[in-house]
mmCIF file of C-alpha atoms in Angstrom:
data_model
loop_
_atom_site.group_PDB
_atom_site.id
_atom_site.type_symbol
_atom_site.label_atom_id
_atom_site.label_comp_id
_atom_site.label_asym_id
_atom_site.label_seq_id
_atom_site.Cartn_x
_atom_site.Cartn_y
_atom_site.Cartn_z
ATOM 1 C CA UNK A 1 0.032 0.060 -0.180
ATOM 2 C CA UNK A 2 1.341 3.587 -0.772
ATOM 3 C CA UNK A 3 1.265 6.360 1.373
ATOM 4 C CA UNK A 4 -1.321 8.170 -0.456
ATOM 5 C CA UNK A 5 -3.757 5.381 0.165
ATOM 6 C CA UNK A 6 -5.792 7.755 2.783
ATOM 7 C CA UNK A 7 -8.057 10.892 1.759
ATOM 8 C CA UNK A 8 -9.809 13.257 3.954
ATOM 9 C CA UNK A 9 -12.980 15.037 4.023
ATOM 10 C CA UNK A 10 -12.574 18.481 6.014
ATOM 11 C CA UNK A 11 -15.463 20.376 7.791
ATOM 12 C CA UNK A 12 -14.956 23.813 9.539
ATOM 13 C CA UNK A 13 -15.869 24.119 13.158
ATOM 14 C CA UNK A 14 -17.224 26.942 15.176
ATOM 15 C CA UNK A 15 -13.541 27.708 16.183
ATOM 16 C CA UNK A 16 -11.013 29.521 13.919
ATOM 17 C CA UNK A 17 -8.358 27.195 12.871
ATOM 18 C CA UNK A 18 -10.073 23.924 14.264
ATOM 19 C CA UNK A 19 -11.331 21.320 11.658
ATOM 20 C CA UNK A 20 -13.275 18.073 11.897
ATOM 21 C CA UNK A 21 -12.012 15.390 9.523
ATOM 22 C CA UNK A 22 -13.309 12.038 8.402
ATOM 23 C CA UNK A 23 -10.424 10.005 7.163
ATOM 24 C CA UNK A 24 -11.087 7.415 4.218
ATOM 25 C CA UNK A 25 -9.197 4.480 3.179
ATOM 26 C CA UNK A 26 -8.385 3.438 -0.414
ATOM 27 C CA UNK A 27 -11.784 2.226 -0.693
ATOM 28 C CA UNK A 28 -13.560 5.645 0.259
ATOM 29 C CA UNK A 29 -14.554 3.793 3.753
ATOM 30 C CA UNK A 30 -14.333 5.848 6.840
ATOM 31 C CA UNK A 31 -11.434 4.745 9.120
ATOM 32 C CA UNK A 32 -10.971 7.956 11.424
ATOM 33 C CA UNK A 33 -12.453 10.799 12.983
ATOM 34 C CA UNK A 34 -10.111 13.609 13.659
ATOM 35 C CA UNK A 35 -9.922 17.096 14.980
ATOM 36 C CA UNK A 36 -7.266 19.085 13.336
ATOM 37 C CA UNK A 37 -5.674 22.220 14.439
ATOM 38 C CA UNK A 38 -3.028 23.978 12.473
ATOM 39 C CA UNK A 39 -0.272 25.356 14.834
ATOM 40 C CA UNK A 40 1.479 28.348 13.176
ATOM 41 C CA UNK A 41 4.551 30.259 14.555
ATOM 42 C CA UNK A 42 4.249 33.841 15.856
ATOM 43 C CA UNK A 43 5.081 36.259 13.119
ATOM 44 C CA UNK A 44 8.842 37.290 13.499
ATOM 45 C CA UNK A 45 8.066 41.048 13.913
ATOM 46 C CA UNK A 46 6.539 40.179 17.247
ATOM 47 C CA UNK A 47 9.357 38.141 18.762
ATOM 48 C CA UNK A 48 12.788 39.244 19.988
ATOM 49 C CA UNK A 49 15.507 38.834 17.348
ATOM 50 C CA UNK A 50 17.137 36.010 19.291
ATOM 51 C CA UNK A 51 13.995 33.847 19.407
ATOM 52 C CA UNK A 52 14.497 30.413 17.954
ATOM 53 C CA UNK A 53 12.820 29.550 14.624
ATOM 54 C CA UNK A 54 9.450 27.675 15.168
ATOM 55 C CA UNK A 55 7.808 25.694 12.506
ATOM 56 C CA UNK A 56 4.338 25.139 11.711
ATOM 57 C CA UNK A 57 2.731 21.678 12.700
ATOM 58 C CA UNK A 58 -0.672 20.197 12.635
ATOM 59 C CA UNK A 59 -2.046 19.056 15.999
ATOM 60 C CA UNK A 60 -4.397 16.084 15.181
ATOM 61 C CA UNK A 61 -6.562 14.813 17.920
ATOM 62 C CA UNK A 62 -7.560 11.160 16.940
ATOM 63 C CA UNK A 63 -11.395 11.011 18.073
ATOM 64 C CA UNK A 64 -11.900 7.478 16.778
ATOM 65 C CA UNK A 65 -10.117 5.358 14.568
ATOM 66 C CA UNK A 66 -9.594 1.793 13.009
ATOM 67 C CA UNK A 67 -6.275 1.349 14.889
ATOM 68 C CA UNK A 68 -4.322 -1.292 16.851
ATOM 69 C CA UNK A 69 -0.645 -1.853 18.115
ATOM 70 C CA UNK A 70 -0.095 -3.543 15.034
ATOM 71 C CA UNK A 71 -1.168 -0.697 12.481
ATOM 72 C CA UNK A 72 -0.345 2.405 14.519
ATOM 73 C CA UNK A 73 2.776 3.330 12.871
ATOM 74 C CA UNK A 74 1.230 2.815 9.334
ATOM 75 C CA UNK A 75 -1.683 4.767 10.341
ATOM 76 C CA UNK A 76 0.320 7.778 11.662
ATOM 77 C CA UNK A 77 2.526 7.722 8.489
ATOM 78 C CA UNK A 78 -0.322 7.627 6.130
ATOM 79 C CA UNK A 79 -2.205 10.326 7.789
ATOM 80 C CA UNK A 80 0.686 12.563 8.365
ATOM 81 C CA UNK A 81 1.352 12.344 4.414
ATOM 82 C CA UNK A 82 -2.611 13.173 3.658
ATOM 83 C CA UNK A 83 -2.859 15.724 5.965
ATOM 84 C CA UNK A 84 0.134 17.489 5.357
ATOM 85 C CA UNK A 85 -0.418 17.676 1.761
ATOM 86 C CA UNK A 86 -4.046 18.820 2.188
ATOM 87 C CA UNK A 87 -3.074 21.793 4.574
ATOM 88 C CA UNK A 88 -0.141 22.897 2.541
ATOM 89 C CA UNK A 89 -0.241 26.420 1.035
ATOM 90 C CA UNK A 90 2.054 28.483 -1.036
ATOM 91 C CA UNK A 91 3.325 30.344 1.959
ATOM 92 C CA UNK A 92 3.125 27.262 4.610
ATOM 93 C CA UNK A 93 4.598 23.881 4.706
ATOM 94 C CA UNK A 94 3.446 22.064 7.861
ATOM 95 C CA UNK A 95 6.553 20.038 9.273
ATOM 96 C CA UNK A 96 4.870 17.128 10.833
ATOM 97 C CA UNK A 97 1.633 16.028 12.472
ATOM 98 C CA UNK A 98 1.491 15.718 16.464
ATOM 99 C CA UNK A 99 -0.860 12.998 17.341
ATOM 100 C CA UNK A 100 -3.093 13.014 20.384
ATOM 101 C CA UNK A 101 -5.186 9.864 21.368
ATOM 102 C CA UNK A 102 -7.759 10.282 24.204
ATOM 103 C CA UNK A 103 -7.434 7.796 27.083
ATOM 104 C CA UNK A 104 -9.236 4.645 26.482
ATOM 105 C CA UNK A 105 -12.376 4.109 28.674
ATOM 106 C CA UNK A 106 -11.473 0.925 29.826
ATOM 107 C CA UNK A 107 -8.494 2.085 31.557
ATOM 108 C CA UNK A 108 -10.547 4.146 34.013
ATOM 109 C CA UNK A 109 -12.968 1.424 34.662
ATOM 110 C CA UNK A 110 -10.027 -0.700 36.261
ATOM 111 C CA UNK A 111 -10.042 -0.759 40.081
ATOM 112 C CA UNK A 112 -6.629 0.412 40.505
ATOM 113 C CA UNK A 113 -6.604 2.847 37.768
ATOM 114 C CA UNK A 114 -6.443 5.832 40.033
ATOM 115 C CA UNK A 115 -3.701 4.456 42.093
ATOM 116 C CA UNK A 116 -1.116 3.948 39.287
ATOM 117 C CA UNK A 117 1.798 6.058 39.825
ATOM 118 C CA UNK A 118 2.819 8.182 37.048
ATOM 119 C CA UNK A 119 6.343 7.596 35.775
#
């Protein structure tokens, strides 16, 4: 399978620069529900001269997706390729996607879930 196997249908939301997306596989079947927030650097004119350079990226909240431990990397690679291509403009080339996954509900249903120390 090539990286171009995924496509995306975008919808605007009630917030600026926040999009809902339906991720589709090569057969146009839905495989993911995403929320996407383009993160753009502050204009250089508003920063000190010695401020480091920041690159634009896409923050991707994976609300629901057909993923598991065996296909997670493939999912992220194909989704990254699809979204960066879709959001690219003449002036902005997003460097990467930062994926965020909500905690699975079953974790909180475990008896000792609140007593597990963070590492």
